[in-house]
Amino acid sequence: MTAREIRRVGVVGGGLMGGGFAELCALRGFDVHVVASGPASAARDHARLLRSLEKSVTKQKITAEQAAAAEAKVSFGADLGELADRDLVLEAVREDETVKTAVFQTLDKVVRAETAVLASTTSAIPLIRLAKVTERPGRVIGVHFFNPVPVLPLVEIVPALLTDDSTVEDSVEFVTTGLAKEVVRSPDRAGFVVNALLVPYLLSAIRMVESGFASAEDVDRGMTLGCAHPMGPLRLMDMIGLDVVAAVGDALYAEYHEPLYAPPPLLTRMVDGGLLGRKTGRGFYDYS
Ligand SMILES: CCCCCCCC(=O)CC(=O)SCCNC(=O)CCNC(=O)[C@H](O)C(C)(C)COP(=O)(O)OP(=O)(O)OC[C@H]1O[C@@H](n2cnc3c(N)ncnc32)[C@H](O)[C@@H]1OP(=O)(O)O
Ligand SMILES: NC(=O)C1=CN([C@@H]2O[C@H](COP(=O)(O)OP(=O)(O)OC[C@H]3O[C@@H](n4cnc5c(N)ncnc54)[C@H](O)[C@@H]3O)[C@@H](O)[C@H]2O)C=CC1
C-alpha cells in the first residue's frame, strides 16, 4: 500500500513547536493553517512567523521570494472548525493532558476525512490516551519534533497500541520526503527514546545548581567546552521552557517511579514563580 498524499496541514497551538512546524511546512511548500487559542494569540503567532522569515532572509538562508512564497502558504485562525479539510493536523498545545484530550475530541468531530492523520508532538503524554478519546484511534500517532524545529533533523514517530500501520506509513513519508527529516521510531512509553535519556541529565544539572555543587555558568561551560554540546543543560532548559521541563519530568516519574525523573524543588518553585526561561524573560539566566 502506498502512503496517502498529505498536502493540507493543520497545526493546533502556534507556540515554540507549532510555530516552528508551521514555518518548516510552509518553506517546504505545504498549505498550512494554524489555530491558536484566541485571536490575540493568532496575531502574535503570525507576527512571530513573519519576523522569523525576515531573519532568515537577512541571514541569506532564504531569498525574499522564498519568504514571500512561504508567507502566502500560512494562514492563522482561532477556531478548530477551520481544520475541517486538513490531511494531517499536528497538535502542539501545552504539555497538559486535559487540554490535549479536549483538542483531540474536537478534532475528531471537525476533521472531515476519516483518512486524515491526527498527530501530537507531545513529549511524554501516552499517545494511547489521546487516541482513545477519538472515534478513530487508528489514525492517531505521536510525531515528536525537536526544538528548534526548523534546525534539528530528528523526528520520533510514536505509534500507540491502536495506531494503524497505514498511519505510521503516511506519517513517515510526510516527515522524511515532505519535510526532509530523519526518523527514529519509539514505542508509546513516556519520554520515548530521546527524552528518556535527556531528562535525567537535565534534572541532574538543576540538582547540582540547587545544592550549590556548581554554578549554572560552570555547569554549562563544562558541557559546552568539555563535551562539545551546542549549549549547556541550564541554557537548554531555558530554551525548552521550564514549564515543559517540569511537566515532562512529572510524566516520566509517574510512569517509571525513578527518582532521577522527579522534578527538583527548585524547578517547581521557578515554574510557580513564572520563571519559565526565554519565553518569560527569566529562567536560570536573565533575558530582559
Ligand atoms: C527534563 C527535560 C525535558 C525536555 C522535554 C521537552 C523537549 C523535547 O521534547 C525534545 C527537545 O526538543 S529537546 C531539545 C533539543 N534541542 C537541543 O538540544 C538544542 C541544542 N542547541 C542547538 O542545537 C543550537 O544551540 C541552536 C540551533 C539552538 C542555536 O545554535 P547557535 O548557538 O549556533 O546559534 P545560531 O548561530 O544563532 O544558530 C545556528 C543555526 O540555527 C538557526 N536557528 C537557531 N534558532 C532557530 C530557530 N528558532 N528557528 C530557526 N532557525 C534557528 C540559526 O539561524 C543558525 O542557522 P545558520 O545561520 O544557517 O547557521
Ligand atoms: N519546548 C520544547 O522544547 C518542546 C516541546 N514539545 C512539546 O510540544 C508541545 C508544545 O510545547 P511548546 O511549543 O514548547 O509550548 P508553547 O507554550 O510555546 O506553545 C503552546 C501554544 O499552544 C497554545 N494553546 C494552548 N491551548 C490551546 C488550545 N486549546 N487551542 C489552540 N492553541 C492553544 C498556546 O497559546 C501556545 O501558543 C508540548 O506538548 C511539548 O511537550 C516537544 C518538543 C520540544
Short mmCIF file of C-alpha atoms and ligand atoms in Angstrom, two decimals:
data_model
loop_
_atom_site.label_atom_id
_atom_site.label_comp_id
_atom_site.label_asym_id
_atom_site.label_seq_id
_atom_site.Cartn_x
_atom_site.Cartn_y
_atom_site.Cartn_z
CA MET A 1 0.00 0.00 0.00
CA THR A 2 1.38 3.44 -0.88
CA ALA A 3 1.23 6.34 1.58
CA ARG A 4 -1.69 8.74 1.24
CA GLU A 5 -0.69 12.14 -0.01
CA ILE A 6 -0.59 14.91 2.57
CA ARG A 7 -0.93 18.41 1.11
CA ARG A 8 -3.02 20.45 3.53
CA VAL A 9 -1.56 20.59 7.03
CA GLY A 10 -3.15 21.95 10.22
CA VAL A 11 -1.49 23.00 13.47
CA VAL A 12 -3.14 23.49 16.86
CA GLY A 13 -1.10 25.89 19.01
CA GLY A 14 1.33 28.22 17.29
CA GLY A 15 3.90 28.49 20.11
CA LEU A 16 7.53 27.41 20.05
CA MET A 17 6.91 23.98 18.46
CA GLY A 18 3.72 24.63 16.50
CA GLY A 19 5.15 27.88 15.12
CA GLY A 20 8.42 26.21 14.08
CA PHE A 21 6.50 23.36 12.46
CA ALA A 22 4.24 25.78 10.54
CA GLU A 23 7.29 27.69 9.29
CA LEU A 24 9.02 24.50 8.17
CA CYS A 25 5.89 23.18 6.39
CA ALA A 26 5.38 26.50 4.59
CA LEU A 27 9.01 26.62 3.46
CA ARG A 28 8.61 23.05 2.15
CA GLY A 29 5.57 24.15 0.10
CA PHE A 30 2.68 22.78 2.18
CA ASP A 31 -0.54 24.71 2.70
CA VAL A 32 -0.65 25.33 6.49
CA HIS A 33 -3.41 26.62 8.76
CA VAL A 34 -2.55 27.39 12.39
CA VAL A 35 -5.27 27.51 15.06
CA ALA A 36 -4.31 29.48 18.17
CA SER A 37 -6.16 29.76 21.50
CA GLY A 38 -7.73 33.11 20.52
CA PRO A 39 -7.49 35.97 18.01
CA ALA A 40 -4.80 37.83 20.01
CA SER A 41 -2.60 34.70 20.13
CA ALA A 42 -3.18 34.12 16.41
CA ALA A 43 -1.98 37.68 15.66
CA ARG A 44 1.11 37.18 17.87
CA ASP A 45 1.92 33.82 16.24
CA HIS A 46 1.54 35.36 12.79
CA ALA A 47 3.85 38.26 13.67
CA ARG A 48 6.46 35.84 15.06
CA LEU A 49 6.41 33.80 11.86
CA LEU A 50 6.95 36.92 9.75
CA ARG A 51 9.88 38.00 11.99
CA SER A 52 11.45 34.57 11.69
CA LEU A 53 11.17 34.53 7.88
CA GLU A 54 12.61 38.06 7.73
CA LYS A 55 15.55 36.95 9.89
CA SER A 56 16.23 34.05 7.53
CA VAL A 57 16.26 36.49 4.59
CA THR A 58 18.66 38.83 6.42
CA LYS A 59 20.95 35.87 7.16
CA GLN A 60 20.72 34.93 3.46
CA LYS A 61 19.40 31.46 4.31
CA ILE A 62 16.42 32.02 2.01
CA THR A 63 15.60 34.64 -0.63
CA ALA A 64 12.93 37.31 -0.22
CA GLU A 65 10.90 35.45 -2.87
CA GLN A 66 11.07 32.20 -0.88
CA ALA A 67 9.99 34.06 2.27
CA ALA A 68 7.05 35.63 0.40
CA ALA A 69 6.05 32.23 -1.02
CA ALA A 70 6.18 30.66 2.46
CA GLU A 71 4.19 33.54 3.97
CA ALA A 72 1.48 33.04 1.35
CA LYS A 73 1.20 29.37 2.33
CA VAL A 74 0.31 30.02 6.01
CA SER A 75 -2.95 31.26 7.48
CA PHE A 76 -3.95 31.78 11.11
CA GLY A 77 -7.23 31.48 12.99
CA ALA A 78 -8.72 30.64 16.37
CA ASP A 79 -11.39 28.02 15.63
CA LEU A 80 -10.66 24.30 15.33
CA GLY A 81 -13.51 24.05 12.80
CA GLU A 82 -11.19 25.75 10.30
CA LEU A 83 -9.18 22.49 10.15
CA ALA A 84 -12.03 20.51 8.53
CA ASP A 85 -10.25 19.94 5.18
CA ARG A 86 -6.76 19.07 6.52
CA ASP A 87 -4.91 15.85 5.56
CA LEU A 88 -2.77 15.97 8.70
CA VAL A 89 -3.19 18.00 11.90
CA LEU A 90 -0.33 18.39 14.41
CA GLU A 91 -1.48 19.19 17.94
CA ALA A 92 1.18 21.35 19.66
CA VAL A 93 -0.61 22.90 22.64
CA ARG A 94 0.97 22.97 26.08
CA GLU A 95 2.02 19.73 27.78
CA ASP A 96 -1.24 19.19 29.70
CA GLU A 97 -3.28 16.03 29.21
CA THR A 98 -6.64 17.70 29.90
CA VAL A 99 -6.02 20.42 27.32
CA LYS A 100 -4.72 17.91 24.74
CA THR A 101 -7.60 15.43 25.14
CA ALA A 102 -10.10 18.28 24.69
CA VAL A 103 -8.33 19.24 21.45
CA PHE A 104 -8.40 15.64 20.16
CA GLN A 105 -12.12 15.25 20.99
CA THR A 106 -12.89 18.35 18.93
CA LEU A 107 -10.51 17.42 16.09
CA ASP A 108 -12.25 14.04 15.84
CA LYS A 109 -15.55 15.85 15.23
CA VAL A 110 -14.35 18.57 12.86
CA VAL A 111 -11.64 16.98 10.67
CA ARG A 112 -13.74 15.52 7.85
CA ALA A 113 -11.53 12.94 6.15
CA GLU A 114 -11.51 9.66 8.06
CA THR A 115 -8.09 9.13 6.48
CA ALA A 116 -6.57 12.33 7.92
CA VAL A 117 -3.68 11.83 10.36
CA LEU A 118 -4.26 13.28 13.84
CA ALA A 119 -0.75 13.75 15.28
CA SER A 120 0.61 15.10 18.55
CA THR A 121 4.09 16.44 19.28
CA THR A 122 3.68 15.68 22.97
CA SER A 123 6.97 15.00 24.76
CA ALA A 124 5.69 12.46 27.26
CA ILE A 125 1.89 12.05 27.40
CA PRO A 126 0.87 8.48 26.38
CA LEU A 127 -0.48 8.61 22.81
CA ILE A 128 -3.00 5.89 23.60
CA ARG A 129 -4.82 8.29 25.95
CA LEU A 130 -5.18 10.86 23.15
CA ALA A 131 -6.21 8.14 20.67
CA LYS A 132 -8.89 6.73 22.97
CA VAL A 133 -10.87 9.98 23.20
CA THR A 134 -11.45 9.82 19.43
CA GLU A 135 -13.65 7.55 17.31
CA ARG A 136 -10.63 6.85 15.05
CA PRO A 137 -7.76 5.70 17.28
CA GLY A 138 -6.13 4.03 14.28
CA ARG A 139 -5.37 7.46 12.76
CA VAL A 140 -3.77 8.96 15.92
CA ILE A 141 0.03 8.97 16.28
CA GLY A 142 2.91 10.75 18.01
CA VAL A 143 5.10 12.85 15.70
CA HIS A 144 7.64 14.31 18.10
CA PHE A 145 9.77 17.17 16.80
CA PHE A 146 12.87 18.71 18.41
CA ASN A 147 13.43 22.35 19.24
CA PRO A 148 14.20 24.43 17.19
CA VAL A 149 12.03 22.55 14.67
CA PRO A 150 13.46 24.19 11.53
CA VAL A 151 17.02 23.27 12.62
CA LEU A 152 17.09 19.85 14.30
CA PRO A 153 16.82 16.95 11.84
CA LEU A 154 15.17 14.34 14.10
CA VAL A 155 11.52 13.36 14.45
CA GLU A 156 10.39 10.50 16.70
CA ILE A 157 7.46 8.52 15.27
CA VAL A 158 5.39 7.04 18.09
CA PRO A 159 2.54 4.70 17.21
CA ALA A 160 0.10 3.95 20.05
CA LEU A 161 -1.15 0.37 20.56
CA LEU A 162 -4.18 1.05 18.33
CA THR A 163 -2.43 3.05 15.57
CA ASP A 164 -2.91 1.57 12.07
CA ASP A 165 0.18 0.64 10.02
CA SER A 166 -1.08 2.97 7.26
CA THR A 167 -0.96 5.92 9.71
CA VAL A 168 2.67 5.11 10.53
CA GLU A 169 3.48 4.83 6.83
CA ASP A 170 1.75 8.13 5.95
CA SER A 171 3.49 9.94 8.81
CA VAL A 172 6.95 8.60 7.98
CA GLU A 173 6.50 9.52 4.32
CA PHE A 174 5.37 13.05 5.22
CA VAL A 175 8.25 13.62 7.65
CA THR A 176 11.03 12.12 5.52
CA THR A 177 10.04 13.05 1.96
CA GLY A 178 7.83 16.06 2.74
CA LEU A 179 9.91 17.70 5.47
CA ALA A 180 13.34 16.12 4.80
CA LYS A 181 13.79 14.98 8.42
CA GLU A 182 15.25 11.77 9.85
CA VAL A 183 13.03 9.36 11.78
CA VAL A 184 13.56 7.26 14.89
CA ARG A 185 10.64 5.00 15.86
CA SER A 186 9.72 4.64 19.50
CA PRO A 187 7.15 2.66 21.44
CA ASP A 188 4.49 4.64 23.32
CA ARG A 189 6.41 4.94 26.61
CA ALA A 190 6.79 8.24 28.47
CA GLY A 191 9.84 10.10 27.14
CA PHE A 192 10.14 7.93 24.03
CA VAL A 193 13.84 7.36 23.19
CA VAL A 194 15.48 10.77 23.43
CA ASN A 195 13.75 12.33 26.44
CA ALA A 196 14.06 9.12 28.47
CA LEU A 197 17.82 9.74 28.27
CA LEU A 198 17.81 13.55 28.25
CA VAL A 199 15.55 14.19 31.26
CA PRO A 200 17.80 12.64 33.98
CA TYR A 201 20.74 14.63 32.59
CA LEU A 202 18.86 17.95 32.60
CA LEU A 203 17.30 17.44 36.02
CA SER A 204 20.69 16.39 37.45
CA ALA A 205 22.09 19.73 36.27
CA ILE A 206 19.37 21.53 38.26
CA ARG A 207 20.21 19.45 41.34
CA MET A 208 23.89 20.45 41.01
CA VAL A 209 22.95 24.12 40.99
CA GLU A 210 20.30 23.71 43.71
CA SER A 211 22.77 22.03 46.10
CA GLY A 212 25.49 24.62 45.47
CA PHE A 213 27.77 21.98 43.94
CA ALA A 214 28.41 24.20 40.88
CA SER A 215 27.07 27.43 39.37
CA ALA A 216 24.75 27.40 36.35
CA GLU A 217 27.50 29.08 34.33
CA ASP A 218 30.09 26.44 35.27
CA VAL A 219 27.75 23.52 34.56
CA ASP A 220 27.00 25.00 31.12
CA ARG A 221 30.66 25.82 30.41
CA GLY A 222 31.59 22.28 31.44
CA MET A 223 29.21 20.65 28.97
CA THR A 224 29.83 23.04 26.05
CA LEU A 225 33.63 23.21 26.38
CA GLY A 226 34.22 19.73 27.79
CA CYS A 227 31.73 17.68 25.78
CA ALA A 228 31.11 19.87 22.70
CA HIS A 229 27.37 20.18 23.35
CA PRO A 230 25.97 23.16 21.40
CA MET A 231 24.55 24.57 24.63
CA GLY A 232 24.74 23.64 28.31
CA PRO A 233 21.81 21.99 30.14
CA LEU A 234 20.62 25.10 32.04
CA ARG A 235 20.57 27.27 28.92
CA LEU A 236 18.88 24.43 27.02
CA MET A 237 16.12 24.20 29.63
CA ASP A 238 15.63 27.97 29.41
CA MET A 239 15.11 27.47 25.67
CA ILE A 240 12.74 24.49 26.09
CA GLY A 241 10.65 26.29 28.75
CA LEU A 242 10.77 25.28 32.42
CA ASP A 243 7.02 24.56 32.45
CA VAL A 244 7.58 21.95 29.71
CA VAL A 245 10.62 20.51 31.55
CA ALA A 246 8.60 20.13 34.79
CA ALA A 247 5.57 18.60 33.01
CA VAL A 248 7.79 16.08 31.20
CA GLY A 249 9.67 15.20 34.42
CA ASP A 250 6.31 14.63 36.17
CA ALA A 251 5.09 12.35 33.36
CA LEU A 252 8.27 10.25 33.37
CA TYR A 253 8.27 9.97 37.15
CA ALA A 254 4.60 8.88 37.10
CA GLU A 255 5.46 6.16 34.58
CA TYR A 256 8.74 4.78 35.96
CA HIS A 257 8.89 5.92 39.65
CA GLU A 258 12.59 6.56 39.07
CA PRO A 259 13.85 9.39 41.38
CA LEU A 260 16.12 10.79 38.63
CA TYR A 261 12.94 11.76 36.70
CA ALA A 262 11.36 13.66 39.62
CA PRO A 263 11.40 17.46 39.15
CA PRO A 264 13.66 19.01 41.85
CA PRO A 265 12.03 21.59 44.18
CA LEU A 266 13.99 24.48 42.61
CA LEU A 267 12.40 23.71 39.23
CA THR A 268 8.90 23.54 40.71
CA ARG A 269 9.39 26.86 42.53
CA MET A 270 10.69 28.54 39.39
CA VAL A 271 7.61 27.38 37.46
CA ASP A 272 5.36 28.61 40.32
CA GLY A 273 7.16 31.95 40.11
CA GLY A 274 6.69 32.29 36.35
CA LEU A 275 10.45 32.00 35.73
CA LEU A 276 9.96 29.82 32.67
CA GLY A 277 13.12 30.71 30.74
CA ARG A 278 13.37 32.64 27.49
CA LYS A 279 9.62 32.81 26.95
CA THR A 280 9.07 34.88 30.12
CA GLY A 281 12.44 36.70 30.03
CA ARG A 282 13.94 34.91 33.04
CA GLY A 283 14.86 31.35 33.98
CA PHE A 284 18.33 30.19 35.01
CA TYR A 285 19.54 33.26 33.06
CA ASP A 286 18.13 36.76 32.56
CA TYR A 287 16.99 37.65 29.02
CA SER A 288 15.50 41.08 29.72
C1 LIG B 1 13.53 17.50 31.64
C2 LIG B 1 13.65 17.88 30.12
C3 LIG B 1 12.52 17.64 29.30
C4 LIG B 1 12.59 18.17 27.90
C5 LIG B 1 11.30 17.91 27.17
C6 LIG B 1 10.97 18.82 26.06
C7 LIG B 1 11.95 18.76 24.92
C8 LIG B 1 11.59 17.75 23.92
O1 LIG B 1 10.51 17.08 23.94
C9 LIG B 1 12.56 17.46 22.81
C10 LIG B 1 13.54 18.55 22.54
O2 LIG B 1 13.32 19.38 21.69
S1 LIG B 1 14.94 18.54 23.48
C11 LIG B 1 15.86 19.92 22.90
C12 LIG B 1 16.65 19.57 21.70
N1 LIG B 1 17.37 20.74 21.27
C13 LIG B 1 18.66 20.97 21.52
O3 LIG B 1 19.31 20.16 22.17
C14 LIG B 1 19.20 22.26 21.01
C15 LIG B 1 20.66 22.36 21.23
N2 LIG B 1 21.17 23.63 20.70
C16 LIG B 1 21.39 23.83 19.38
O4 LIG B 1 21.18 22.95 18.55
C17 LIG B 1 21.95 25.18 18.99
O5 LIG B 1 22.48 25.76 20.16
C18 LIG B 1 20.88 26.15 18.38
C19 LIG B 1 20.49 25.63 16.99
C20 LIG B 1 19.65 26.28 19.25
C21 LIG B 1 21.47 27.53 18.26
O6 LIG B 1 22.70 27.43 17.61
P1 LIG B 1 23.84 28.54 17.75
O7 LIG B 1 24.10 28.84 19.17
O8 LIG B 1 24.97 28.12 16.87
O9 LIG B 1 23.13 29.85 17.29
P2 LIG B 1 22.95 30.41 15.86
O10 LIG B 1 24.26 30.55 15.17
O11 LIG B 1 22.11 31.63 16.06
O12 LIG B 1 22.06 29.30 15.17
C22 LIG B 1 22.58 28.19 14.44
C23 LIG B 1 21.68 27.95 13.28
O13 LIG B 1 20.37 27.60 13.68
C24 LIG B 1 19.42 28.59 13.24
N3 LIG B 1 18.41 28.79 14.28
C25 LIG B 1 18.62 28.95 15.59
N4 LIG B 1 17.47 29.04 16.23
C26 LIG B 1 16.49 28.94 15.29
C27 LIG B 1 15.08 28.94 15.33
N5 LIG B 1 14.42 29.06 16.48
N6 LIG B 1 14.40 28.82 14.18
C28 LIG B 1 15.04 28.70 13.01
N7 LIG B 1 16.39 28.66 12.90
C29 LIG B 1 17.09 28.79 14.04
C30 LIG B 1 20.23 29.82 13.03
O14 LIG B 1 19.62 30.68 12.09
C31 LIG B 1 21.53 29.24 12.51
O15 LIG B 1 21.42 28.85 11.15
P3 LIG B 1 22.58 29.26 10.10
O16 LIG B 1 22.55 30.74 10.06
O17 LIG B 1 22.16 28.58 8.81
O18 LIG B 1 23.86 28.71 10.67
N1 LIG B 2 9.53 23.29 24.14
C1 LIG B 2 10.21 22.28 23.59
O1 LIG B 2 11.45 22.31 23.51
C2 LIG B 2 9.49 21.09 23.08
C3 LIG B 2 8.13 20.91 23.31
N2 LIG B 2 7.48 19.80 22.81
C4 LIG B 2 6.06 19.62 23.06
O2 LIG B 2 5.36 20.48 22.18
C5 LIG B 2 4.13 20.89 22.80
C6 LIG B 2 4.05 22.41 22.76
O3 LIG B 2 5.13 22.93 23.52
P1 LIG B 2 5.71 24.40 23.28
O4 LIG B 2 5.58 24.75 21.85
O5 LIG B 2 7.01 24.45 23.97
O6 LIG B 2 4.66 25.24 24.11
P2 LIG B 2 4.27 26.80 23.97
O7 LIG B 2 3.74 27.20 25.30
O8 LIG B 2 5.38 27.56 23.35
O9 LIG B 2 3.08 26.75 22.90
C7 LIG B 2 1.82 26.22 23.17
C8 LIG B 2 0.84 27.06 22.37
O10 LIG B 2 -0.45 26.45 22.39
C9 LIG B 2 -1.41 27.46 22.55
N3 LIG B 2 -2.63 26.84 23.08
C10 LIG B 2 -2.86 26.42 24.35
N4 LIG B 2 -4.11 25.85 24.41
C11 LIG B 2 -4.63 25.90 23.15
C12 LIG B 2 -5.85 25.48 22.57
N5 LIG B 2 -6.79 24.88 23.30
N6 LIG B 2 -6.06 25.70 21.25
C13 LIG B 2 -5.11 26.30 20.49
N7 LIG B 2 -3.91 26.73 21.00
C14 LIG B 2 -3.69 26.52 22.31
C15 LIG B 2 -0.76 28.48 23.49
O11 LIG B 2 -1.38 29.74 23.39
C16 LIG B 2 0.68 28.47 22.94
O12 LIG B 2 0.82 29.38 21.87
C17 LIG B 2 4.11 20.26 24.18
O13 LIG B 2 3.39 19.08 24.15
C18 LIG B 2 5.59 19.98 24.46
O14 LIG B 2 5.79 18.91 25.35
C19 LIG B 2 8.12 18.88 22.02
C20 LIG B 2 9.46 19.02 21.74
C21 LIG B 2 10.25 20.11 22.28
#
